[in-house]
Coordinates of C-alpha atoms and ligand atoms in Angstrom, one line a residue:
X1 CA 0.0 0.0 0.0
X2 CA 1.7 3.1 -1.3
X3 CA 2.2 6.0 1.4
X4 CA 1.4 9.4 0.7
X5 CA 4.2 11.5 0.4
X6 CA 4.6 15.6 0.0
X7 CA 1.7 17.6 -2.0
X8 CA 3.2 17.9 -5.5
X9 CA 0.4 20.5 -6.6
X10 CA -2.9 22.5 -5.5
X11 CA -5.7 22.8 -7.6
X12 CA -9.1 24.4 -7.7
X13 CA -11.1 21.6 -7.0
X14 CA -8.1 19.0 -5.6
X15 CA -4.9 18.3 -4.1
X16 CA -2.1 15.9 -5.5
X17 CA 0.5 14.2 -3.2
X18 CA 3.1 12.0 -4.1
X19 CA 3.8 8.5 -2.9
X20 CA 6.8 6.6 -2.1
X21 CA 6.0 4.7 -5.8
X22 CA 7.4 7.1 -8.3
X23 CA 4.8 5.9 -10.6
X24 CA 1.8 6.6 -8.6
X25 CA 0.1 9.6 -7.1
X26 CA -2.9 10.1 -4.4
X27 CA -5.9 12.7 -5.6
X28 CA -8.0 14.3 -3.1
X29 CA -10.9 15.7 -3.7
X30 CA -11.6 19.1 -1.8
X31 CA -15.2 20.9 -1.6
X32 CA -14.0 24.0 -3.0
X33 CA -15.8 24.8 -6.0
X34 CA -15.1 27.7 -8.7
X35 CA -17.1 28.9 -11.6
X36 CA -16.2 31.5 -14.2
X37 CA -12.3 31.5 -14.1
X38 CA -12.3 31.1 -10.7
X39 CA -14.2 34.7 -10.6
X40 CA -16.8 32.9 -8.3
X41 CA -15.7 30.9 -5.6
X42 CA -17.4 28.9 -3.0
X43 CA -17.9 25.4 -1.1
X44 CA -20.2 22.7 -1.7
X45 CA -20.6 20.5 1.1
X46 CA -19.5 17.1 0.5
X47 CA -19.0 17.6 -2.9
X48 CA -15.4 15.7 -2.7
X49 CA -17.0 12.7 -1.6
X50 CA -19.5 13.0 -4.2
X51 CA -16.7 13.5 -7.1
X52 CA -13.9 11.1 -5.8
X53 CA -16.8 8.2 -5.4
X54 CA -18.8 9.3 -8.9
X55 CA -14.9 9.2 -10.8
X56 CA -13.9 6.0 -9.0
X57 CA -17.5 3.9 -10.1
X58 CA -17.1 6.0 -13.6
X59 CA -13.1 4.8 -14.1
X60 CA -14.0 1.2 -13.3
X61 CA -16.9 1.2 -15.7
X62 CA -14.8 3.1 -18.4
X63 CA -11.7 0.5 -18.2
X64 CA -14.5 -2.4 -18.2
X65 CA -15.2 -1.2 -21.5
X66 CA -11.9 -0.6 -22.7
X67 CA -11.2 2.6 -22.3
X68 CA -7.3 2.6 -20.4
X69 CA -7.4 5.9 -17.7
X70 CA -5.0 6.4 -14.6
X71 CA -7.1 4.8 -12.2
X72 CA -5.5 2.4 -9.7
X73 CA -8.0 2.3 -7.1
X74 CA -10.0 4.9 -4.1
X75 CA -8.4 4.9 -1.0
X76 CA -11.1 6.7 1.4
X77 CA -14.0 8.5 1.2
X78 CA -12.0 11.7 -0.2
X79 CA -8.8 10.2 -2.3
X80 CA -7.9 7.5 -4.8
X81 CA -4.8 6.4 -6.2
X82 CA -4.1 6.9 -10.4
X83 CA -0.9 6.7 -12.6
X84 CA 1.6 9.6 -12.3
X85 CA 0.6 11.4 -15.7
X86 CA 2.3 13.7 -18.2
X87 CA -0.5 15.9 -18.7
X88 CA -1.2 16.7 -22.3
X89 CA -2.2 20.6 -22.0
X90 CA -5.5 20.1 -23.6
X91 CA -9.4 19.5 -22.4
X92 CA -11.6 17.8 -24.7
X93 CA -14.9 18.4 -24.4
X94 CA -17.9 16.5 -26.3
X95 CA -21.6 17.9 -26.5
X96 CA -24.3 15.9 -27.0
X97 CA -26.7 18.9 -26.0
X98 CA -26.3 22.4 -26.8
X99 CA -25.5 24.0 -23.0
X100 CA -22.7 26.4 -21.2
X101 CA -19.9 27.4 -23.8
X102 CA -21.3 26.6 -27.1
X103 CA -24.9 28.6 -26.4
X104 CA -23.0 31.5 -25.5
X105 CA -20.0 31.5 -28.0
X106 CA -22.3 30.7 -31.4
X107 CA -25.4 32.4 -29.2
X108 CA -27.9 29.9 -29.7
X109 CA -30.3 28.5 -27.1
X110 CA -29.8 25.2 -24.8
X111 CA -31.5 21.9 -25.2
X112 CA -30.7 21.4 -29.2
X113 CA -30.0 17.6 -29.9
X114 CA -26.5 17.7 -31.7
X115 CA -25.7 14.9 -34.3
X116 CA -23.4 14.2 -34.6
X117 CA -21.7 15.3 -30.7
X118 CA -19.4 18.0 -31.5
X119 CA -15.8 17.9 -30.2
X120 CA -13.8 20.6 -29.0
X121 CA -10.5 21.1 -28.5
X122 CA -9.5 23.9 -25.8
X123 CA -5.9 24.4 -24.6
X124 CA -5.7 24.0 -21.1
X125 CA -4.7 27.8 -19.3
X126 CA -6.5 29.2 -16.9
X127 CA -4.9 32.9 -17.5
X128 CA -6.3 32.1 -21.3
X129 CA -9.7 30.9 -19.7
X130 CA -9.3 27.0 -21.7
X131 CA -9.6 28.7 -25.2
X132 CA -10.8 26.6 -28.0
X133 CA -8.0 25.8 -30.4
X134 CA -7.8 23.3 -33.6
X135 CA -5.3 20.5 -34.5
X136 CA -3.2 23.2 -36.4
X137 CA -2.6 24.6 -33.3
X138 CA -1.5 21.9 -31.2
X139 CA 0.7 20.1 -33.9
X140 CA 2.3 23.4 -34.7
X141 CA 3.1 23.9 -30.9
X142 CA 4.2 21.0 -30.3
X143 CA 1.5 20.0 -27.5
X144 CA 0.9 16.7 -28.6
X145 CA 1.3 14.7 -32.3
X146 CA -1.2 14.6 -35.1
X147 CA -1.1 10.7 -33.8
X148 CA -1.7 11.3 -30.0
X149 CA -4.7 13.6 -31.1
X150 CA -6.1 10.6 -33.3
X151 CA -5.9 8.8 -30.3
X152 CA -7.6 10.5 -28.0
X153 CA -10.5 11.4 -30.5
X154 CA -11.2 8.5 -30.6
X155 CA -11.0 7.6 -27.4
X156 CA -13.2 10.2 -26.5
X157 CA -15.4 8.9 -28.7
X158 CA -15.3 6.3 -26.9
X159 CA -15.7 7.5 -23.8
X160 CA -18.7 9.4 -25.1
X161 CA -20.8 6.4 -26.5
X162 CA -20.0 4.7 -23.0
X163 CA -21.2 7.0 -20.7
X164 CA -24.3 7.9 -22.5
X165 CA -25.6 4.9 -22.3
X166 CA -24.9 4.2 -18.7
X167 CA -26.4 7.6 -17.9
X168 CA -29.5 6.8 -20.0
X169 CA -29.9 4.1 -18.0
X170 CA -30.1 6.2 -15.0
X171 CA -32.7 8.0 -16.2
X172 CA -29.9 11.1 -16.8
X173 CA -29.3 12.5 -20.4
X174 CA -25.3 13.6 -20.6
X175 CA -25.1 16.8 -22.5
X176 CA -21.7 17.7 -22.5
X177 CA -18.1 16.9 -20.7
X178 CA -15.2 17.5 -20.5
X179 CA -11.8 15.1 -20.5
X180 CA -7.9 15.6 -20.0
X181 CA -5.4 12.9 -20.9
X182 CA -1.8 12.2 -20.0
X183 CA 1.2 9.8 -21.2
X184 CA 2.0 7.2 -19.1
X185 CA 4.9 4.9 -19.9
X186 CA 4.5 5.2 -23.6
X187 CA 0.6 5.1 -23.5
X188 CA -2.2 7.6 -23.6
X189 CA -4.7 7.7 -20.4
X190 CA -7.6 9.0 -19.6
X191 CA -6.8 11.2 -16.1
X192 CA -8.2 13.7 -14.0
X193 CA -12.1 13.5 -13.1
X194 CA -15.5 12.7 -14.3
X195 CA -18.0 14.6 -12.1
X196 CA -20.3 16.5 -12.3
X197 CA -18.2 19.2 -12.4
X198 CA -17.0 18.0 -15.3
X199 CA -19.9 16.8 -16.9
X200 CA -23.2 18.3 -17.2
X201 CA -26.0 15.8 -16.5
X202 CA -30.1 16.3 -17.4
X203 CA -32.8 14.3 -15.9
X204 CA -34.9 12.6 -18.4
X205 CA -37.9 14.7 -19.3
X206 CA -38.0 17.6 -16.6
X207 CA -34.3 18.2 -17.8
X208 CA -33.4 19.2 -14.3
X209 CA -30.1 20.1 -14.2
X210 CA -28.2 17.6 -11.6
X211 CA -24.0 19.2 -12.2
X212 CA -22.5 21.9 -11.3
X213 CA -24.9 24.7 -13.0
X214 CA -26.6 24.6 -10.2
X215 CA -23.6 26.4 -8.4
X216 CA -22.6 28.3 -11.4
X217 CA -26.2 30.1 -11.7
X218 CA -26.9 30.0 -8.4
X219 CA -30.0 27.7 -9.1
X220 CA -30.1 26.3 -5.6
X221 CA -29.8 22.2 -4.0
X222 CA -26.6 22.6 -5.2
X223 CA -25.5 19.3 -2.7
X224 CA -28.1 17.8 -3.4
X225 CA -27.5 17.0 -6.9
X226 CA -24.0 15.8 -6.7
X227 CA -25.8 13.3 -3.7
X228 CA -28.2 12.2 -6.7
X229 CA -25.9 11.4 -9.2
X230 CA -23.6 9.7 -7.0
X231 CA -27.2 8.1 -5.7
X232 CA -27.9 7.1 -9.4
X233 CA -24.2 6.0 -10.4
X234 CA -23.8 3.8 -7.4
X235 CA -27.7 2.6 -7.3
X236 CA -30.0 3.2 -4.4
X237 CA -28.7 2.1 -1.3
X238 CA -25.8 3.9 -1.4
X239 CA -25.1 8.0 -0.9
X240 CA -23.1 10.3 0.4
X241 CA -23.0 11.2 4.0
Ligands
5GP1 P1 -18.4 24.7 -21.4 O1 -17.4 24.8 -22.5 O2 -19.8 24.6 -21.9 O3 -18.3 25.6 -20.3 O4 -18.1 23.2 -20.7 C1 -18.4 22.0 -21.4 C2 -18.3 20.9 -20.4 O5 -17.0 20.7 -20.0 C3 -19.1 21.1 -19.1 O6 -19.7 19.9 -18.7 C4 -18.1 21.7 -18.1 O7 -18.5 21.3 -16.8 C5 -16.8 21.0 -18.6 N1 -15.7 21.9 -18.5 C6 -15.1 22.6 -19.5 N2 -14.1 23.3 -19.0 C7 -13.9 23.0 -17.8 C8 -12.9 23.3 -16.7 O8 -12.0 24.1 -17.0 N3 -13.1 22.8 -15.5 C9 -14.2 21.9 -15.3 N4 -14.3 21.4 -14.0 N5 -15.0 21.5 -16.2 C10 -14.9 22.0 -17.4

């Protein structure tokens, strides 16, 4: 059992400490939660719970599908141990929905069935606020390789089909995400989180929102939708504190 070592890096959302494995490093999930480039800051009770136990059934599900990510396995209620990565500087993000970014940026209303999903590629800066880039970008900067981004289309592809159908089967329509990958001993893996802070998540039919919009637009039960998904991903008898 690998001991955790010295915090390698703070960020919005979690903490990462090292271990005495070079190859392996503890996430914890915190309950801070920001919004807007961190303009809007604030805490959501238990929300670190929520995430690390929502990522930790959503990473076993993923790799039983095929899909390789840096998940190793959760260690409490609040951390879980993944693969050290190289973190490729980009976020992917799919949309199956029209919501958040894409409404504003092509200023078109939410809810619009997109087909196919679009994918995006932002480059990852918070001082840039995550702009959205193309392939011509990354290749020409040297961010990753026109192979690595073949790869992880399609892998977010993949990732997409996946969790769409295991949310439809929760009675939860997934609208849009967003993933980050890393290198790992000559591989590509899926790393970070899949939350719903990273994700936003519609019930069936009312299309109540059940992610982190509720913080973002101050829409209220903010805890209690992280306590439903994780209610929903887990099944019945088990939720959060
Ligand atoms: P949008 O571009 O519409 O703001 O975000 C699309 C999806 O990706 C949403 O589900 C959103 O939660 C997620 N997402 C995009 N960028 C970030 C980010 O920097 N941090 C987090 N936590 N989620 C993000």
């Amino acid at each position: 059992m690998p001991q955790q070592g010295k915090q390698l890096y703070e960020g919005k959302a979690k903490i990462l400490y090292a271990t005495d494995d070079p190859t392996l490093v503890i996430q914890y999930f915190k309950d801070d939660a920001t919004a807007f480039n961190a303009q809007k800051k604030g805490t959501i009770l238990d929300k670190g719970v929520c995430n690390n136990r929502i990522s930790a059934a959503l990473f076993a599900y993923l790799e039983s599908k095929g899909v390789r990510t840096h998940f190793v396995k959760q260690l409490d209620e609040r951390s879980m141990l993944v693969k050290k990565l190289e973190i490729v500087p980009l976020e992917v993000t799919i949309r199956n929905i029209t919501a958040g970014g894409m409404s504003r940026m092509l200023g078109i209303e939410e809810g619009i069935m997109l087909k196919p999903p679009v994918f995006e590629w932002h480059y990852k800066s918070d001082a840039l606020s995550d702009p959205l880039i193309n392939d011509d970008h990354i290749i020409a900067m040297g961010w990753a390789t026109a192979k690595e981004l073949s790869a992880i289309r399609a892998e977010s592809f993949k990732v997409n089909d996946a969790l769409k159908a295991f949310f439809n089967d929760r009675q939860l329509d997934l609208v849009d995400f967003k993933l980050e990958f890393g290198r790992f001993q000559g591989s590509l893996l899926l790393g970070d989180e899949i939350s719903p802070d990273t994700m936003r998540l519609w019930e069936h039919g009312t299309r109540n929102k059940l992610d982190k919009d509720r913080f973002r637009r101050d829409l209220g039960s903010v805890e209690e939708a992280y306590k439903e998904v994780l209610r929903r991903v887990l099944g019945e008898s088990q939720v959060c504190r």
